Amino acid sequence: MKIRYILLLSTLVFSLQAQQNLKPLLQKIPANQGSPHQMEALRLGQLPTTAIPPGTRPLSQLSYDFAGRPQMILPPAAGQTLQALLDPESGQPLYIKGKAAIPLLNLPGRSSIEIQAYTYLEAAKSLLHCQDPLTEFTLIAVGKDDKGNHHIRLQQQYQGIPIYGAMLSLHTRNGEVAMLTGRSYPTPTLRNLDPSLSEEIAIEQGWAFLQTRTTVKNLTEWEQHLLPGAAASARLVVFFPKKTTQPPHLAWELSLAPNLAERWSLLIDAQNGEVLQAMDEICKIQGHHHYEPGISTTATPARKQSTSLPPPPDGPATAVANDLFGQPRTIDTYEKSGLFYLIDAAKSMHNSAQSSFPNDPVGVIWTINAQNTSPQNNNFSAVHITSNNNGWNNPTAVSAHYNAGIAYKYYENTHSRSSINGQGGNIVSLINVADENGGNMDNAFWNGAAMFYGNGGQAFNAPLAKALDVTGHELTHGVIQSTANLEYFGESGAINESMADVFATMIDRNDWKIGEDIVNTAFYPTGALRDLSNPHNGGSSLNTPGWQPDHVSEQYLGGEDNAGVHINSGIPNKAFQLFATAVGKDKAEKVYYSALANYLGRSSQFIDLRIAVIAAAQDLYSATEANAAATAFNAVGIGAGQGGNYQQDYTANPGEEFILYTDENYNVLNIVTPDGQDIATPLSTIGPLSKPSISDDGNVIVYVANDQTLRYIVINWEQNNFSSGSLSSNPIWRNAAISKDGNRLAALTDDYDNFLYIFDLTEASPQPVAYELYNPTFAQGIETGDVQYPDVLEWDHSGQWVMYDALNRIENNFGGIEYWDISFIRVWNNNTQNFSDGLVSKLFSSLPENTSVGNPSFAKNSPYIIAFDRINTFTNEYHIMATNLETGDVGSIFDQGILGYPNYSVQDDQIIFDAFDNSGNRVIGVADLANDKINSVGSAVILISDNAGARWGGWFANGFRPWVGTTEAISEDGLKVYPNPFADQIQVDMVVESAQTVMLEVFDMNGRMLHRSQESWSAGNNHAVLDLPGLPAGAYLLRVRLGQEVRTARLVH
């Protein structure tokens, strides 16, 4: 064998081509053509021990062994130059200014801007009441404004769990961090971070809560495309109740879309199920004023398109057509196969290479007809709007299409923003949307993915698509969603609404009014829905339609309208109007966009808006503009004195490190050390059909052999021997994976179906339990059978979930879509020590166009880090990437022309993968990783080069470390441990067959040994007392070693 380190993999030549829309398989066996296989029990009999083939280093040498708000300025402390404005309610800073007077932290692997950020937090930690900024704040994003200033966003967390609404932003001036803004909380003291309610139970309770308040419907596949993401999602958070002295709660944050017209955010106590907060986050242009349909209950008929001569060749086209004002508008359309569509593919964001017209365009403005159906009802249906001759006798469609284009151009030309989401995403408008009763919808809304326009009923005398400011308002909610993501509740929600109004009046900038072109003056006598120059809008109180407060003294403090989001937006609206009048609209819109993109966060309050606007004005312009902003906010009563770890790692396996791999033609299995020494070459001459799976202690290897039998290899590292044999000699298998604790097995057959088989290897004759794989949908109790078949399998660290990739196919009106994605299925319950419910969760809720992901693999020590192959099925490009499940960050490791099958090193500081050398030989490459474990540093090199080729590398060690999933054997097999939970002492009773020396060891969940004692036990009953004083609350593992026999028990303190 030859090991080479000098050739950079970035210079390799690649030749393997991908199959369009598929993850190519390196080896594909024929599918079973007969009846589905009948499962049988596994035979676990041991084969005779076989000596390991000699290598350069014998195994015998190897070692063995996760609100007023008065002004409060904190003067700088001695030796530092930081100055803070504190919130008198919480004592937390609203902002901190000045420079950190401490040396830069030594943070190897971090960028200079990260080091500056964490150094600033370290200097400010006493002001923030934060114990350890490095672990309590995680970097989310780094932005840069037109002046070159950096803006760094960080999410606060507690022991890896995000703190709801706690986000800070750091801002540089002249290359140094000079300001901190945002909202954070003192380091919590929650003791119990284990939720009593599971995620699925919390979601079920959320759906039950909504069923008493709104329409919950089953969404079709087409409707799901009109959602911004999963319609049912949950994450565990620490939630500090607003404006109360209650302690923080461990809570489930739920996002539920009961229909296309609503998206609810719920916070449910994770221990007792109490609903702590609930709000509908969808903005409707007509906010807190509600009118029952009465004037018009008959939906406006959809207009038919005219026909004429054959059109010109396929591609973008332009047309002139009258809008709802009767004005001729030039609009961009698209011609395909003799038919014109209201699809604008002429903008710079359009991706023609990835587009498939007319049903799957990328980077377009797209207008669709909802055919007078309601997104809240089961008959909802949307179709293309077409013309045979590029003539458009549909003013409503023309207005919607034209106005969307104007909004797009505004953000592109004024703020250099590529579409609403900033990434060239489609802008979709639906017209002729009915209300839930089938009548004309008296509203318009943005649901996070598309615009829905009603045709007006009582409050509006025209289709809402007529009004450019309505379009601007609703589409700006998409911009807000992609930047500050302001919570749609209370003052944060009022800022959200205000920002939408602000940019609506910048897009339709001839006045300060909203909706003046469509309102019915019988309901809004001033002729406007809202007026930024006069929030009272001709009214005298909240009982008057269109009235809003224009000063904090009039602020609505009740609970209606999500605590006044549409009502109180009048206050910051007036502040903007005063500011823009003072400095001009051109400057004002730039300042507000910077405040939104760089300063505001999820929980920002009115005072935070003031701070953000003043800071952005100073960044972009001068003290003159900053003072004008301060004056404007003073005028509305928002004054200067107002205030308002799931990432837990295991200790690395302490054993000796090895790499298992196969040759290019899958003929043998070899074991070598990472530095190139042969250990067992070959270990087996029975080659693999699937990539072998290895238990965490390196003792057990399981794989499907080339003859499709299910094989095992058990290595005794201390005695320098191994045994091998068949778990199943039935030639039906396709892939298999053993859990990290070696107690369970997952397997697939050559039926190529959507079933996964799980075996409990602790049973004498393990019987298979079949789990049907599915794609979860966004409605309660509904799932789809779109999974064609899974491929790669790997168990998570707890031994409860199996991660897999799978080929999926979705059938729709526009043709089928195939793609690979990554999911998790819960198959085991550690608490009950039994099979679980088969709940499926996705790694990514959605994938970009023409993208598949597969071949996932967990980091060895960080259960929230996953590496995978990303495949661009349009360009046939392959990328090895990795993601942090807790932060949502995705990093890049290596780009090449084949699937990499990445695998982390024992220390998680490197990653190995399949590659080619310059001569086209199969090799195993290695890349060094940054501290975040999801990005590479330096250049990748060849690690293993074998004359017979090398692929499917698996890096492992042969030491022992306890797992969360280790069997809780409190009283079985003669071992009894009590009390459990324990205080400062445990008692151990055990029956042994003969006199022997016994080792008793206690570990924490990071693998650290906390206790070790040796006992001399006699045959029969034995008793030991272990003193364990001063341990923190948590889970622990007792290991009892009797010679080669090991028994374990999970303990709770």
mmCIF file with all atom_site columns, C-alpha atoms in Angstrom, residues 262-429:
data_model
loop_
_atom_site.group_PDB
_atom_site.id
_atom_site.type_symbol
_atom_site.label_atom_id
_atom_site.label_alt_id
_atom_site.label_comp_id
_atom_site.label_asym_id
_atom_site.label_entity_id
_atom_site.label_seq_id
_atom_site.pdbx_PDB_ins_code
_atom_site.Cartn_x
_atom_site.Cartn_y
_atom_site.Cartn_z
_atom_site.occupancy
_atom_site.B_iso_or_equiv
_atom_site.pdbx_formal_charge
_atom_site.auth_seq_id
_atom_site.auth_comp_id
_atom_site.auth_asym_id
_atom_site.auth_atom_id
_atom_site.pdbx_PDB_model_num
ATOM 1   C CA . GLU A 1 262 ? -52.613 31.890 8.108   1.00 0.00 ? 262 GLU A CA 1
ATOM 2   C CA . ARG A 1 263 ? -49.330 31.041 9.767   1.00 0.00 ? 263 ARG A CA 1
ATOM 3   C CA . TRP A 1 264 ? -49.465 30.775 13.548  1.00 0.00 ? 264 TRP A CA 1
ATOM 4   C CA . SER A 1 265 ? -46.590 31.051 15.977  1.00 0.00 ? 265 SER A CA 1
ATOM 5   C CA . LEU A 1 266 ? -47.205 29.272 19.273  1.00 0.00 ? 266 LEU A CA 1
ATOM 6   C CA . LEU A 1 267 ? -45.091 28.884 22.377  1.00 0.00 ? 267 LEU A CA 1
ATOM 7   C CA . ILE A 1 268 ? -46.053 25.868 24.478  1.00 0.00 ? 268 ILE A CA 1
ATOM 8   C CA . ASP A 1 269 ? -44.525 25.072 27.857  1.00 0.00 ? 269 ASP A CA 1
ATOM 9   C CA . ALA A 1 270 ? -42.420 21.966 27.270  1.00 0.00 ? 270 ALA A CA 1
ATOM 10  C CA . GLN A 1 271 ? -43.178 20.588 30.731  1.00 0.00 ? 271 GLN A CA 1
ATOM 11  C CA . ASN A 1 272 ? -46.913 21.120 31.264  1.00 0.00 ? 272 ASN A CA 1
ATOM 12  C CA . GLY A 1 273 ? -48.291 21.973 27.802  1.00 0.00 ? 273 GLY A CA 1
ATOM 13  C CA . GLU A 1 274 ? -49.557 25.459 28.684  1.00 0.00 ? 274 GLU A CA 1
ATOM 14  C CA . VAL A 1 275 ? -49.932 27.784 25.699  1.00 0.00 ? 275 VAL A CA 1
ATOM 15  C CA . LEU A 1 276 ? -47.700 30.695 26.654  1.00 0.00 ? 276 LEU A CA 1
ATOM 16  C CA . GLN A 1 277 ? -48.163 32.790 23.504  1.00 0.00 ? 277 GLN A CA 1
ATOM 17  C CA . ALA A 1 278 ? -50.114 32.457 20.260  1.00 0.00 ? 278 ALA A CA 1
ATOM 18  C CA . MET A 1 279 ? -50.330 34.715 17.235  1.00 0.00 ? 279 MET A CA 1
ATOM 19  C CA . ASP A 1 280 ? -51.132 34.639 13.543  1.00 0.00 ? 280 ASP A CA 1
ATOM 20  C CA . GLU A 1 281 ? -48.063 36.015 11.769  1.00 0.00 ? 281 GLU A CA 1
ATOM 21  C CA . ILE A 1 282 ? -49.730 36.652 8.391   1.00 0.00 ? 282 ILE A CA 1
ATOM 22  C CA . CYS A 1 283 ? -50.250 40.321 7.678   1.00 0.00 ? 283 CYS A CA 1
ATOM 23  C CA . LYS A 1 284 ? -53.425 41.321 5.891   1.00 0.00 ? 284 LYS A CA 1
ATOM 24  C CA . ILE A 1 285 ? -53.523 44.786 4.406   1.00 0.00 ? 285 ILE A CA 1
ATOM 25  C CA . GLN A 1 286 ? -56.753 45.558 6.255   1.00 0.00 ? 286 GLN A CA 1
ATOM 26  C CA . GLY A 1 287 ? -55.518 44.998 9.762   1.00 0.00 ? 287 GLY A CA 1
ATOM 27  C CA . HIS A 1 288 ? -57.574 45.279 12.916  1.00 0.00 ? 288 HIS A CA 1
ATOM 28  C CA . HIS A 1 289 ? -60.724 46.644 11.288  1.00 0.00 ? 289 HIS A CA 1
ATOM 29  C CA . HIS A 1 290 ? -62.991 43.803 10.228  1.00 0.00 ? 290 HIS A CA 1
ATOM 30  C CA . TYR A 1 291 ? -66.033 43.851 7.982   1.00 0.00 ? 291 TYR A CA 1
ATOM 31  C CA . GLU A 1 292 ? -68.387 40.988 7.322   1.00 0.00 ? 292 GLU A CA 1
ATOM 32  C CA . PRO A 1 293 ? -69.127 40.305 3.663   1.00 0.00 ? 293 PRO A CA 1
ATOM 33  C CA . GLY A 1 294 ? -72.495 41.686 2.737   1.00 0.00 ? 294 GLY A CA 1
ATOM 34  C CA . ILE A 1 295 ? -72.381 43.913 -0.282  1.00 0.00 ? 295 ILE A CA 1
ATOM 35  C CA . SER A 1 296 ? -70.885 41.393 -2.663  1.00 0.00 ? 296 SER A CA 1
ATOM 36  C CA . THR A 1 297 ? -71.149 37.664 -2.105  1.00 0.00 ? 297 THR A CA 1
ATOM 37  C CA . THR A 1 298 ? -70.680 36.704 -5.720  1.00 0.00 ? 298 THR A CA 1
ATOM 38  C CA . ALA A 1 299 ? -67.087 36.309 -6.773  1.00 0.00 ? 299 ALA A CA 1
ATOM 39  C CA . THR A 1 300 ? -65.857 38.315 -9.731  1.00 0.00 ? 300 THR A CA 1
ATOM 40  C CA . PRO A 1 301 ? -65.830 36.025 -12.764 1.00 0.00 ? 301 PRO A CA 1
ATOM 41  C CA . ALA A 1 302 ? -62.423 35.071 -14.091 1.00 0.00 ? 302 ALA A CA 1
ATOM 42  C CA . ARG A 1 303 ? -61.834 36.652 -17.457 1.00 0.00 ? 303 ARG A CA 1
ATOM 43  C CA . LYS A 1 304 ? -61.236 34.599 -20.566 1.00 0.00 ? 304 LYS A CA 1
ATOM 44  C CA . GLN A 1 305 ? -58.316 35.332 -22.837 1.00 0.00 ? 305 GLN A CA 1
ATOM 45  C CA . SER A 1 306 ? -58.714 36.040 -26.547 1.00 0.00 ? 306 SER A CA 1
ATOM 46  C CA . THR A 1 307 ? -57.155 34.013 -29.341 1.00 0.00 ? 307 THR A CA 1
ATOM 47  C CA . SER A 1 308 ? -55.452 35.118 -32.508 1.00 0.00 ? 308 SER A CA 1
ATOM 48  C CA . LEU A 1 309 ? -52.582 34.326 -34.890 1.00 0.00 ? 309 LEU A CA 1
ATOM 49  C CA . PRO A 1 310 ? -49.657 32.046 -33.970 1.00 0.00 ? 310 PRO A CA 1
ATOM 50  C CA . PRO A 1 311 ? -47.124 33.734 -31.695 1.00 0.00 ? 311 PRO A CA 1
ATOM 51  C CA . PRO A 1 312 ? -43.428 34.349 -32.313 1.00 0.00 ? 312 PRO A CA 1
ATOM 52  C CA . PRO A 1 313 ? -40.750 31.866 -31.130 1.00 0.00 ? 313 PRO A CA 1
ATOM 53  C CA . ASP A 1 314 ? -40.493 30.712 -27.494 1.00 0.00 ? 314 ASP A CA 1
ATOM 54  C CA . GLY A 1 315 ? -38.990 33.097 -24.968 1.00 0.00 ? 315 GLY A CA 1
ATOM 55  C CA . PRO A 1 316 ? -39.599 36.413 -23.178 1.00 0.00 ? 316 PRO A CA 1
ATOM 56  C CA . ALA A 1 317 ? -42.001 38.822 -24.767 1.00 0.00 ? 317 ALA A CA 1
ATOM 57  C CA . THR A 1 318 ? -43.543 42.179 -23.967 1.00 0.00 ? 318 THR A CA 1
ATOM 58  C CA . ALA A 1 319 ? -47.124 43.316 -24.223 1.00 0.00 ? 319 ALA A CA 1
ATOM 59  C CA . VAL A 1 320 ? -49.110 46.473 -23.667 1.00 0.00 ? 320 VAL A CA 1
ATOM 60  C CA . ALA A 1 321 ? -52.371 45.977 -21.807 1.00 0.00 ? 321 ALA A CA 1
ATOM 61  C CA . ASN A 1 322 ? -54.738 48.051 -19.702 1.00 0.00 ? 322 ASN A CA 1
ATOM 62  C CA . ASP A 1 323 ? -54.631 47.734 -15.924 1.00 0.00 ? 323 ASP A CA 1
ATOM 63  C CA . LEU A 1 324 ? -57.393 48.440 -13.425 1.00 0.00 ? 324 LEU A CA 1
ATOM 64  C CA . PHE A 1 325 ? -56.862 52.191 -13.863 1.00 0.00 ? 325 PHE A CA 1
ATOM 65  C CA . GLY A 1 326 ? -57.541 51.792 -17.563 1.00 0.00 ? 326 GLY A CA 1
ATOM 66  C CA . GLN A 1 327 ? -53.921 52.766 -18.172 1.00 0.00 ? 327 GLN A CA 1
ATOM 67  C CA . PRO A 1 328 ? -51.859 50.948 -20.782 1.00 0.00 ? 328 PRO A CA 1
ATOM 68  C CA . ARG A 1 329 ? -48.959 49.169 -19.083 1.00 0.00 ? 329 ARG A CA 1
ATOM 69  C CA . THR A 1 330 ? -45.973 47.506 -20.650 1.00 0.00 ? 330 THR A CA 1
ATOM 70  C CA . ILE A 1 331 ? -45.613 44.076 -19.081 1.00 0.00 ? 331 ILE A CA 1
ATOM 71  C CA . ASP A 1 332 ? -43.193 41.216 -19.567 1.00 0.00 ? 332 ASP A CA 1
ATOM 72  C CA . THR A 1 333 ? -44.666 37.862 -20.557 1.00 0.00 ? 333 THR A CA 1
ATOM 73  C CA . TYR A 1 334 ? -43.317 34.526 -21.712 1.00 0.00 ? 334 TYR A CA 1
ATOM 74  C CA . GLU A 1 335 ? -44.201 32.579 -24.834 1.00 0.00 ? 335 GLU A CA 1
ATOM 75  C CA . LYS A 1 336 ? -44.031 28.795 -24.790 1.00 0.00 ? 336 LYS A CA 1
ATOM 76  C CA . SER A 1 337 ? -45.284 26.490 -27.542 1.00 0.00 ? 337 SER A CA 1
ATOM 77  C CA . GLY A 1 338 ? -47.685 28.999 -28.998 1.00 0.00 ? 338 GLY A CA 1
ATOM 78  C CA . LEU A 1 339 ? -49.102 30.179 -25.690 1.00 0.00 ? 339 LEU A CA 1
ATOM 79  C CA . PHE A 1 340 ? -48.240 33.291 -23.688 1.00 0.00 ? 340 PHE A CA 1
ATOM 80  C CA . TYR A 1 341 ? -48.014 33.225 -19.904 1.00 0.00 ? 341 TYR A CA 1
ATOM 81  C CA . LEU A 1 342 ? -47.968 35.964 -17.295 1.00 0.00 ? 342 LEU A CA 1
ATOM 82  C CA . ILE A 1 343 ? -44.408 35.065 -16.403 1.00 0.00 ? 343 ILE A CA 1
ATOM 83  C CA . ASP A 1 344 ? -41.758 37.784 -16.419 1.00 0.00 ? 344 ASP A CA 1
ATOM 84  C CA . ALA A 1 345 ? -38.384 36.196 -17.168 1.00 0.00 ? 345 ALA A CA 1
ATOM 85  C CA . ALA A 1 346 ? -36.771 39.451 -18.274 1.00 0.00 ? 346 ALA A CA 1
ATOM 86  C CA . LYS A 1 347 ? -35.384 40.553 -14.904 1.00 0.00 ? 347 LYS A CA 1
ATOM 87  C CA . SER A 1 348 ? -31.722 40.191 -13.957 1.00 0.00 ? 348 SER A CA 1
ATOM 88  C CA . MET A 1 349 ? -32.572 37.611 -11.309 1.00 0.00 ? 349 MET A CA 1
ATOM 89  C CA . HIS A 1 350 ? -33.853 35.133 -13.904 1.00 0.00 ? 350 HIS A CA 1
ATOM 90  C CA . ASN A 1 351 ? -31.977 31.844 -14.085 1.00 0.00 ? 351 ASN A CA 1
ATOM 91  C CA . SER A 1 352 ? -32.703 30.566 -17.544 1.00 0.00 ? 352 SER A CA 1
ATOM 92  C CA . ALA A 1 353 ? -30.404 27.561 -17.189 1.00 0.00 ? 353 ALA A CA 1
ATOM 93  C CA . GLN A 1 354 ? -32.378 26.138 -14.297 1.00 0.00 ? 354 GLN A CA 1
ATOM 94  C CA . SER A 1 355 ? -35.821 27.114 -15.536 1.00 0.00 ? 355 SER A CA 1
ATOM 95  C CA . SER A 1 356 ? -38.342 24.804 -17.083 1.00 0.00 ? 356 SER A CA 1
ATOM 96  C CA . PHE A 1 357 ? -41.261 26.697 -18.614 1.00 0.00 ? 357 PHE A CA 1
ATOM 97  C CA . PRO A 1 358 ? -44.006 27.163 -17.892 1.00 0.00 ? 358 PRO A CA 1
ATOM 98  C CA . ASN A 1 359 ? -44.333 25.121 -14.708 1.00 0.00 ? 359 ASN A CA 1
ATOM 99  C CA . ASP A 1 360 ? -40.947 25.392 -13.057 1.00 0.00 ? 360 ASP A CA 1
ATOM 100 C CA . PRO A 1 361 ? -39.327 28.751 -13.816 1.00 0.00 ? 361 PRO A CA 1
ATOM 101 C CA . VAL A 1 362 ? -36.553 30.123 -11.606 1.00 0.00 ? 362 VAL A CA 1
ATOM 102 C CA . GLY A 1 363 ? -36.097 33.808 -10.846 1.00 0.00 ? 363 GLY A CA 1
ATOM 103 C CA . VAL A 1 364 ? -39.329 35.116 -12.363 1.00 0.00 ? 364 VAL A CA 1
ATOM 104 C CA . ILE A 1 365 ? -42.341 37.260 -11.582 1.00 0.00 ? 365 ILE A CA 1
ATOM 105 C CA . TRP A 1 366 ? -45.321 34.962 -11.962 1.00 0.00 ? 366 TRP A CA 1
ATOM 106 C CA . THR A 1 367 ? -49.030 35.788 -11.824 1.00 0.00 ? 367 THR A CA 1
ATOM 107 C CA . ILE A 1 368 ? -51.597 33.021 -11.337 1.00 0.00 ? 368 ILE A CA 1
ATOM 108 C CA . ASN A 1 369 ? -55.389 32.808 -11.246 1.00 0.00 ? 369 ASN A CA 1
ATOM 109 C CA . ALA A 1 370 ? -56.958 31.362 -8.075  1.00 0.00 ? 370 ALA A CA 1
ATOM 110 C CA . GLN A 1 371 ? -60.267 30.977 -9.931  1.00 0.00 ? 371 GLN A CA 1
ATOM 111 C CA . ASN A 1 372 ? -62.386 32.496 -7.160  1.00 0.00 ? 372 ASN A CA 1
ATOM 112 C CA . THR A 1 373 ? -61.425 29.812 -4.658  1.00 0.00 ? 373 THR A CA 1
ATOM 113 C CA . SER A 1 374 ? -60.237 30.283 -1.104  1.00 0.00 ? 374 SER A CA 1
ATOM 114 C CA . PRO A 1 375 ? -56.892 29.053 0.254   1.00 0.00 ? 375 PRO A CA 1
ATOM 115 C CA . GLN A 1 376 ? -58.785 28.233 3.436   1.00 0.00 ? 376 GLN A CA 1
ATOM 116 C CA . ASN A 1 377 ? -61.026 25.716 1.677   1.00 0.00 ? 377 ASN A CA 1
ATOM 117 C CA . ASN A 1 378 ? -60.367 22.292 0.227   1.00 0.00 ? 378 ASN A CA 1
ATOM 118 C CA . ASN A 1 379 ? -61.434 23.309 -3.273  1.00 0.00 ? 379 ASN A CA 1
ATOM 119 C CA . PHE A 1 380 ? -58.626 25.829 -3.631  1.00 0.00 ? 380 PHE A CA 1
ATOM 120 C CA . SER A 1 381 ? -57.242 25.730 -7.171  1.00 0.00 ? 381 SER A CA 1
ATOM 121 C CA . ALA A 1 382 ? -54.820 27.905 -9.104  1.00 0.00 ? 382 ALA A CA 1
ATOM 122 C CA . VAL A 1 383 ? -53.995 27.864 -12.827 1.00 0.00 ? 383 VAL A CA 1
ATOM 123 C CA . HIS A 1 384 ? -51.807 29.709 -15.298 1.00 0.00 ? 384 HIS A CA 1
ATOM 124 C CA . ILE A 1 385 ? -53.101 32.918 -16.870 1.00 0.00 ? 385 ILE A CA 1
ATOM 125 C CA . THR A 1 386 ? -52.565 32.575 -20.607 1.00 0.00 ? 386 THR A CA 1
ATOM 126 C CA . SER A 1 387 ? -53.195 34.241 -23.942 1.00 0.00 ? 387 SER A CA 1
ATOM 127 C CA . ASN A 1 388 ? -53.001 32.930 -27.480 1.00 0.00 ? 388 ASN A CA 1
ATOM 128 C CA . ASN A 1 389 ? -51.855 36.244 -28.947 1.00 0.00 ? 389 ASN A CA 1
ATOM 129 C CA . ASN A 1 390 ? -50.149 38.145 -26.098 1.00 0.00 ? 390 ASN A CA 1
ATOM 130 C CA . GLY A 1 391 ? -53.237 40.262 -25.734 1.00 0.00 ? 391 GLY A CA 1
ATOM 131 C CA . TRP A 1 392 ? -54.475 40.624 -22.157 1.00 0.00 ? 392 TRP A CA 1
ATOM 132 C CA . ASN A 1 393 ? -58.061 41.593 -21.532 1.00 0.00 ? 393 ASN A CA 1
ATOM 133 C CA . ASN A 1 394 ? -57.659 41.017 -17.784 1.00 0.00 ? 394 ASN A CA 1
ATOM 134 C CA . PRO A 1 395 ? -56.974 44.296 -15.945 1.00 0.00 ? 395 PRO A CA 1
ATOM 135 C CA . THR A 1 396 ? -56.704 42.577 -12.563 1.00 0.00 ? 396 THR A CA 1
ATOM 136 C CA . ALA A 1 397 ? -53.979 40.257 -13.798 1.00 0.00 ? 397 ALA A CA 1
ATOM 137 C CA . VAL A 1 398 ? -52.197 43.115 -15.562 1.00 0.00 ? 398 VAL A CA 1
ATOM 138 C CA . SER A 1 399 ? -52.202 45.243 -12.382 1.00 0.00 ? 399 SER A CA 1
ATOM 139 C CA . ALA A 1 400 ? -50.887 42.433 -10.196 1.00 0.00 ? 400 ALA A CA 1
ATOM 140 C CA . HIS A 1 401 ? -48.158 41.562 -12.680 1.00 0.00 ? 401 HIS A CA 1
ATOM 141 C CA . TYR A 1 402 ? -47.128 45.147 -13.348 1.00 0.00 ? 402 TYR A CA 1
ATOM 142 C CA . ASN A 1 403 ? -47.076 46.159 -9.672  1.00 0.00 ? 403 ASN A CA 1
ATOM 143 C CA . ALA A 1 404 ? -44.961 43.152 -8.713  1.00 0.00 ? 404 ALA A CA 1
ATOM 144 C CA . GLY A 1 405 ? -42.447 44.245 -11.320 1.00 0.00 ? 405 GLY A CA 1
ATOM 145 C CA . ILE A 1 406 ? -42.373 47.795 -9.954  1.00 0.00 ? 406 ILE A CA 1
ATOM 146 C CA . ALA A 1 407 ? -41.736 46.488 -6.417  1.00 0.00 ? 407 ALA A CA 1
ATOM 147 C CA . TYR A 1 408 ? -38.963 44.239 -7.701  1.00 0.00 ? 408 TYR A CA 1
ATOM 148 C CA . LYS A 1 409 ? -37.259 47.106 -9.552  1.00 0.00 ? 409 LYS A CA 1
ATOM 149 C CA . TYR A 1 410 ? -37.464 49.328 -6.475  1.00 0.00 ? 410 TYR A CA 1
ATOM 150 C CA . TYR A 1 411 ? -35.565 46.913 -4.270  1.00 0.00 ? 411 TYR A CA 1
ATOM 151 C CA . GLU A 1 412 ? -33.073 46.080 -7.011  1.00 0.00 ? 412 GLU A CA 1
ATOM 152 C CA . ASN A 1 413 ? -32.319 49.665 -8.041  1.00 0.00 ? 413 ASN A CA 1
ATOM 153 C CA . THR A 1 414 ? -32.501 51.352 -4.644  1.00 0.00 ? 414 THR A CA 1
ATOM 154 C CA . HIS A 1 415 ? -31.134 48.701 -2.283  1.00 0.00 ? 415 HIS A CA 1
ATOM 155 C CA . SER A 1 416 ? -29.265 46.295 -4.600  1.00 0.00 ? 416 SER A CA 1
ATOM 156 C CA . ARG A 1 417 ? -31.556 43.542 -3.411  1.00 0.00 ? 417 ARG A CA 1
ATOM 157 C CA . SER A 1 418 ? -32.177 40.586 -5.702  1.00 0.00 ? 418 SER A CA 1
ATOM 158 C CA . SER A 1 419 ? -35.888 39.941 -5.359  1.00 0.00 ? 419 SER A CA 1
ATOM 159 C CA . ILE A 1 420 ? -37.870 39.790 -2.147  1.00 0.00 ? 420 ILE A CA 1
ATOM 160 C CA . ASN A 1 421 ? -35.800 37.094 -0.448  1.00 0.00 ? 421 ASN A CA 1
ATOM 161 C CA . GLY A 1 422 ? -32.519 38.663 -1.543  1.00 0.00 ? 422 GLY A CA 1
ATOM 162 C CA . GLN A 1 423 ? -31.576 35.539 -3.484  1.00 0.00 ? 423 GLN A CA 1
ATOM 163 C CA . GLY A 1 424 ? -33.455 35.906 -6.750  1.00 0.00 ? 424 GLY A CA 1
ATOM 164 C CA . GLY A 1 425 ? -36.508 33.999 -5.579  1.00 0.00 ? 425 GLY A CA 1
ATOM 165 C CA . ASN A 1 426 ? -39.719 33.909 -7.585  1.00 0.00 ? 426 ASN A CA 1
ATOM 166 C CA . ILE A 1 427 ? -42.328 36.586 -6.900  1.00 0.00 ? 427 ILE A CA 1
ATOM 167 C CA . VAL A 1 428 ? -45.702 34.875 -7.174  1.00 0.00 ? 428 VAL A CA 1
ATOM 168 C CA . SER A 1 429 ? -49.049 36.696 -7.201  1.00 0.00 ? 429 SER A CA 1
#
